């Protein structure tokens, strides 16, 4: 049923005026934001924490770290995000993630390519954070894989959408704290056996929709490095900006 609704939506999109992927207002081309939504999105750029990408108000110089990363280095090398995940950007992400609004994916890929240019240049493989098979059956697509595939087409970098697997279903993390999120995803990911020998020595760019505490991408990065990856960088559409830095 959901697949049929998706095809109906795609057919309607082909004949009806394109709509803003955030608010649904009419726009000039598919995937474009309307002026109001564009003006409310807080796009992120330097200066930021070199490790987690948390924005800084003052440029502290190359290689500067936020308080959390200075105390405990994350499992990845660098993380970057396109925009701040807040009340203004949340509808954009949720429509893409849950409402089959995939027409914005090419635009999102261009934003990712700009925000993560240095990470992409160093990457050997682009890998999406996987969904558990039961959630994939329910949702019918993995939004991280859609982003990774679009980014690969745009940049020419190889994409490995099946490299990581989610070995167990985990409860939604929306209302969990930092430690609870980490415990929730502990041991929930693995490298597919057919990829293990091909992963050795590779620099991986891990792609997801939103970085909150970093628990999910951190567990993925840990598994990738443990299995032989040379290093892992993280690139997301949104990130939660906390006052800790």
Short mmCIF file of C-alpha atoms in Angstrom, two decimals:
data_model
loop_
_atom_site.label_atom_id
_atom_site.label_comp_id
_atom_site.label_asym_id
_atom_site.label_seq_id
_atom_site.Cartn_x
_atom_site.Cartn_y
_atom_site.Cartn_z
CA UNK A 1 0.00 0.00 0.00
CA UNK A 2 2.73 2.45 0.91
CA UNK A 3 4.60 1.61 -2.29
CA UNK A 4 1.48 2.37 -4.31
CA UNK A 5 1.08 5.73 -2.55
CA UNK A 6 4.68 6.55 -3.36
CA UNK A 7 4.18 5.85 -7.07
CA UNK A 8 1.01 7.94 -7.08
CA UNK A 9 2.94 10.79 -5.48
CA UNK A 10 5.73 10.51 -8.07
CA UNK A 11 3.16 10.57 -10.86
CA UNK A 12 1.49 13.65 -9.38
CA UNK A 13 4.84 15.36 -8.97
CA UNK A 14 5.43 14.88 -12.69
CA UNK A 15 2.34 16.86 -13.69
CA UNK A 16 1.76 19.24 -10.78
CA UNK A 17 3.87 22.28 -9.85
CA UNK A 18 6.88 21.41 -7.65
CA UNK A 19 6.46 22.05 -3.94
CA UNK A 20 8.86 23.16 -1.23
CA UNK A 21 10.07 19.96 0.51
CA UNK A 22 9.75 21.67 3.89
CA UNK A 23 6.39 23.50 3.90
CA UNK A 24 4.68 22.43 0.66
CA UNK A 25 4.53 25.89 -0.94
CA UNK A 26 4.91 26.12 -4.72
CA UNK A 27 8.51 26.58 -5.91
CA UNK A 28 10.27 26.96 -9.23
CA UNK A 29 11.91 23.52 -9.43
CA UNK A 30 11.71 20.15 -7.62
CA UNK A 31 13.71 20.05 -4.39
CA UNK A 32 14.03 23.83 -4.04
CA UNK A 33 13.11 25.57 -0.80
CA UNK A 34 10.68 28.46 -0.84
CA UNK A 35 12.17 31.84 0.20
CA UNK A 36 10.55 31.70 3.66
CA UNK A 37 11.94 28.27 4.50
CA UNK A 38 15.35 29.12 3.04
CA UNK A 39 15.54 32.18 5.26
CA UNK A 40 14.80 30.15 8.39
CA UNK A 41 17.38 27.39 7.83
CA UNK A 42 20.65 27.92 9.71
CA UNK A 43 23.36 26.60 7.41
CA UNK A 44 26.58 25.59 9.19
CA UNK A 45 30.11 26.50 8.19
CA UNK A 46 33.50 27.21 9.73
CA UNK A 47 34.59 27.87 12.39
CA UNK A 48 33.69 24.60 14.06
CA UNK A 49 35.08 21.76 16.14
CA UNK A 50 37.52 19.87 13.94
CA UNK A 51 36.26 16.52 15.24
CA UNK A 52 32.47 16.78 15.60
CA UNK A 53 31.68 19.89 13.56
CA UNK A 54 29.95 21.72 16.41
CA UNK A 55 29.88 25.40 15.37
CA UNK A 56 32.02 27.96 17.18
CA UNK A 57 31.17 31.62 17.60
CA UNK A 58 34.87 32.55 17.45
CA UNK A 59 37.56 31.04 15.23
CA UNK A 60 40.00 29.35 17.61
CA UNK A 61 42.34 28.26 14.83
CA UNK A 62 42.94 25.06 12.83
CA UNK A 63 42.34 21.79 14.65
CA UNK A 64 40.36 23.35 17.52
CA UNK A 65 38.13 21.00 19.49
CA UNK A 66 34.97 21.52 21.50
CA UNK A 67 34.92 20.57 25.19
CA UNK A 68 33.43 17.11 24.67
CA UNK A 69 35.86 16.10 21.92
CA UNK A 70 38.82 17.49 23.87
CA UNK A 71 37.88 15.27 26.83
CA UNK A 72 37.13 12.15 24.78
CA UNK A 73 37.87 11.84 21.06
CA UNK A 74 34.94 10.42 19.05
CA UNK A 75 35.36 7.14 17.10
CA UNK A 76 35.44 9.07 13.81
CA UNK A 77 38.01 11.60 12.59
CA UNK A 78 35.82 14.49 11.35
CA UNK A 79 32.09 15.17 11.24
CA UNK A 80 30.35 17.90 9.26
CA UNK A 81 26.70 18.83 8.70
CA UNK A 82 24.78 21.07 6.30
CA UNK A 83 22.42 22.82 8.69
CA UNK A 84 21.33 23.13 12.28
CA UNK A 85 18.59 20.64 13.16
CA UNK A 86 15.92 22.73 14.87
CA UNK A 87 12.25 23.65 14.55
CA UNK A 88 12.90 25.34 11.19
CA UNK A 89 14.75 22.44 9.55
CA UNK A 90 12.93 19.54 11.22
CA UNK A 91 9.98 19.49 8.75
CA UNK A 92 12.44 19.32 5.85
CA UNK A 93 14.13 16.24 7.30
CA UNK A 94 10.96 14.51 8.50
CA UNK A 95 9.18 14.87 5.14
CA UNK A 96 12.21 13.37 3.43
CA UNK A 97 12.57 10.62 6.02
CA UNK A 98 8.98 9.53 6.59
CA UNK A 99 6.70 10.99 3.89
CA UNK A 100 8.28 9.71 0.65
CA UNK A 101 9.35 13.25 -0.27
CA UNK A 102 12.47 12.16 -2.14
CA UNK A 103 12.49 14.89 -4.77
CA UNK A 104 14.78 16.96 -2.58
CA UNK A 105 17.56 14.33 -2.61
CA UNK A 106 19.56 15.88 -5.51
CA UNK A 107 19.46 19.27 -3.77
CA UNK A 108 20.50 17.69 -0.47
CA UNK A 109 23.41 15.96 -2.23
CA UNK A 110 24.65 19.31 -3.56
CA UNK A 111 24.48 20.76 -0.05
CA UNK A 112 26.34 17.75 1.35
CA UNK A 113 29.01 18.03 -1.34
CA UNK A 114 29.61 21.66 -0.44
CA UNK A 115 29.65 21.17 3.34
CA UNK A 116 31.76 18.02 3.21
CA UNK A 117 34.11 18.87 0.34
CA UNK A 118 37.29 18.07 2.29
CA UNK A 119 35.83 14.82 3.64
CA UNK A 120 34.66 13.70 0.20
CA UNK A 121 38.05 14.42 -1.35
CA UNK A 122 39.72 12.03 1.13
CA UNK A 123 37.04 9.31 0.94
CA UNK A 124 37.51 5.95 -0.79
CA UNK A 125 33.95 4.79 -0.09
CA UNK A 126 30.63 6.42 0.78
CA UNK A 127 28.64 4.27 3.21
CA UNK A 128 25.14 5.00 4.59
CA UNK A 129 24.03 4.20 8.12
CA UNK A 130 21.77 1.14 7.64
CA UNK A 131 18.22 0.51 8.77
CA UNK A 132 17.16 -2.77 10.32
CA UNK A 133 15.36 -4.94 7.78
CA UNK A 134 12.04 -4.69 9.65
CA UNK A 135 12.15 -0.88 9.65
CA UNK A 136 13.23 -0.91 6.01
CA UNK A 137 10.20 -3.03 5.13
CA UNK A 138 7.96 -0.58 6.95
CA UNK A 139 9.52 2.60 5.53
CA UNK A 140 10.40 1.06 2.13
CA UNK A 141 13.58 3.10 1.74
CA UNK A 142 16.60 4.10 3.79
CA UNK A 143 16.94 7.87 3.73
CA UNK A 144 20.68 7.63 4.46
CA UNK A 145 21.15 5.33 1.47
CA UNK A 146 19.22 7.76 -0.75
CA UNK A 147 21.56 10.56 0.32
CA UNK A 148 24.66 8.40 -0.13
CA UNK A 149 23.64 7.27 -3.62
CA UNK A 150 22.87 10.82 -4.74
CA UNK A 151 26.17 12.04 -3.31
CA UNK A 152 28.02 9.27 -5.11
CA UNK A 153 26.38 10.16 -8.43
CA UNK A 154 27.26 13.80 -7.95
CA UNK A 155 30.89 13.31 -6.88
CA UNK A 156 31.86 10.11 -8.69
CA UNK A 157 32.86 8.44 -5.42
CA UNK A 158 31.94 4.74 -5.07
CA UNK A 159 28.98 3.99 -2.79
CA UNK A 160 28.65 0.81 -0.73
CA UNK A 161 25.00 0.83 0.41
CA UNK A 162 25.15 -2.74 1.75
CA UNK A 163 28.52 -2.60 3.53
CA UNK A 164 27.03 -2.08 6.99
CA UNK A 165 24.12 -4.10 8.33
CA UNK A 166 21.97 -3.50 11.38
CA UNK A 167 22.05 -6.76 13.27
CA UNK A 168 19.16 -6.06 15.63
CA UNK A 169 16.18 -3.74 15.80
CA UNK A 170 16.66 -0.92 18.28
CA UNK A 171 14.00 1.27 19.89
CA UNK A 172 13.63 4.81 18.55
CA UNK A 173 16.15 7.15 20.16
CA UNK A 174 14.16 10.38 20.11
CA UNK A 175 13.54 10.56 23.86
CA UNK A 176 16.76 8.94 25.07
CA UNK A 177 19.68 10.72 26.69
CA UNK A 178 23.31 10.52 25.56
CA UNK A 179 24.26 7.46 27.62
CA UNK A 180 20.97 5.71 26.84
CA UNK A 181 21.48 6.26 23.11
CA UNK A 182 24.97 4.79 23.27
CA UNK A 183 23.71 1.72 25.15
CA UNK A 184 20.78 1.37 22.73
CA UNK A 185 22.99 0.97 19.64
CA UNK A 186 25.90 -0.89 21.25
CA UNK A 187 26.63 -3.96 19.11
CA UNK A 188 23.77 -3.17 16.71
CA UNK A 189 25.93 -2.93 13.56
CA UNK A 190 28.30 -5.17 11.64
CA UNK A 191 30.25 -5.18 8.41
CA UNK A 192 28.77 -7.55 5.84
CA UNK A 193 31.15 -10.53 5.45
CA UNK A 194 31.50 -10.01 1.69
CA UNK A 195 32.91 -6.52 2.35
CA UNK A 196 35.45 -7.31 5.06
CA UNK A 197 38.45 -7.95 2.82
CA UNK A 198 37.58 -4.96 0.61
CA UNK A 199 37.31 -2.56 3.55
CA UNK A 200 40.91 -2.91 4.70
CA UNK A 201 42.84 0.34 4.37
CA UNK A 202 39.88 2.31 3.01
CA UNK A 203 38.84 5.77 4.16
CA UNK A 204 35.06 5.71 4.69
CA UNK A 205 32.64 8.61 4.51
CA UNK A 206 29.65 7.65 6.68
CA UNK A 207 26.40 9.37 5.67
CA UNK A 208 23.23 9.86 7.76
CA UNK A 209 20.37 12.34 7.96
CA UNK A 210 20.92 13.86 11.43
CA UNK A 211 23.70 13.83 14.03
CA UNK A 212 22.34 14.23 17.56
CA UNK A 213 24.69 12.85 20.21
CA UNK A 214 26.72 10.85 17.69
CA UNK A 215 25.84 7.49 19.28
CA UNK A 216 24.69 5.83 16.05
CA UNK A 217 27.43 7.08 13.73
CA UNK A 218 29.94 6.51 16.52
CA UNK A 219 29.03 2.85 16.83
CA UNK A 220 29.16 2.48 13.04
CA UNK A 221 32.56 4.17 12.93
CA UNK A 222 33.88 1.93 15.69
CA UNK A 223 32.83 -1.21 13.83
CA UNK A 224 34.31 0.06 10.54
CA UNK A 225 37.69 0.86 12.11
CA UNK A 226 37.74 -2.40 14.08
CA UNK A 227 37.09 -4.32 10.86
CA UNK A 228 39.95 -2.66 9.00
CA UNK A 229 38.94 0.77 7.72
CA UNK A 230 41.82 3.26 7.68
CA UNK A 231 39.54 5.97 9.07
CA UNK A 232 35.97 7.26 9.12
CA UNK A 233 34.51 10.70 8.53
CA UNK A 234 30.84 11.57 9.06
CA UNK A 235 28.59 13.75 6.89
CA UNK A 236 24.96 14.53 7.72
CA UNK A 237 22.22 16.86 6.59
CA UNK A 238 21.41 18.18 10.04
CA UNK A 239 23.00 18.26 13.44
CA UNK A 240 21.67 19.16 16.85
CA UNK A 241 23.61 22.11 18.23
CA UNK A 242 24.04 21.84 22.00
CA UNK A 243 25.30 24.47 24.42
CA UNK A 244 28.20 22.29 25.61
CA UNK A 245 30.76 23.91 23.29
#
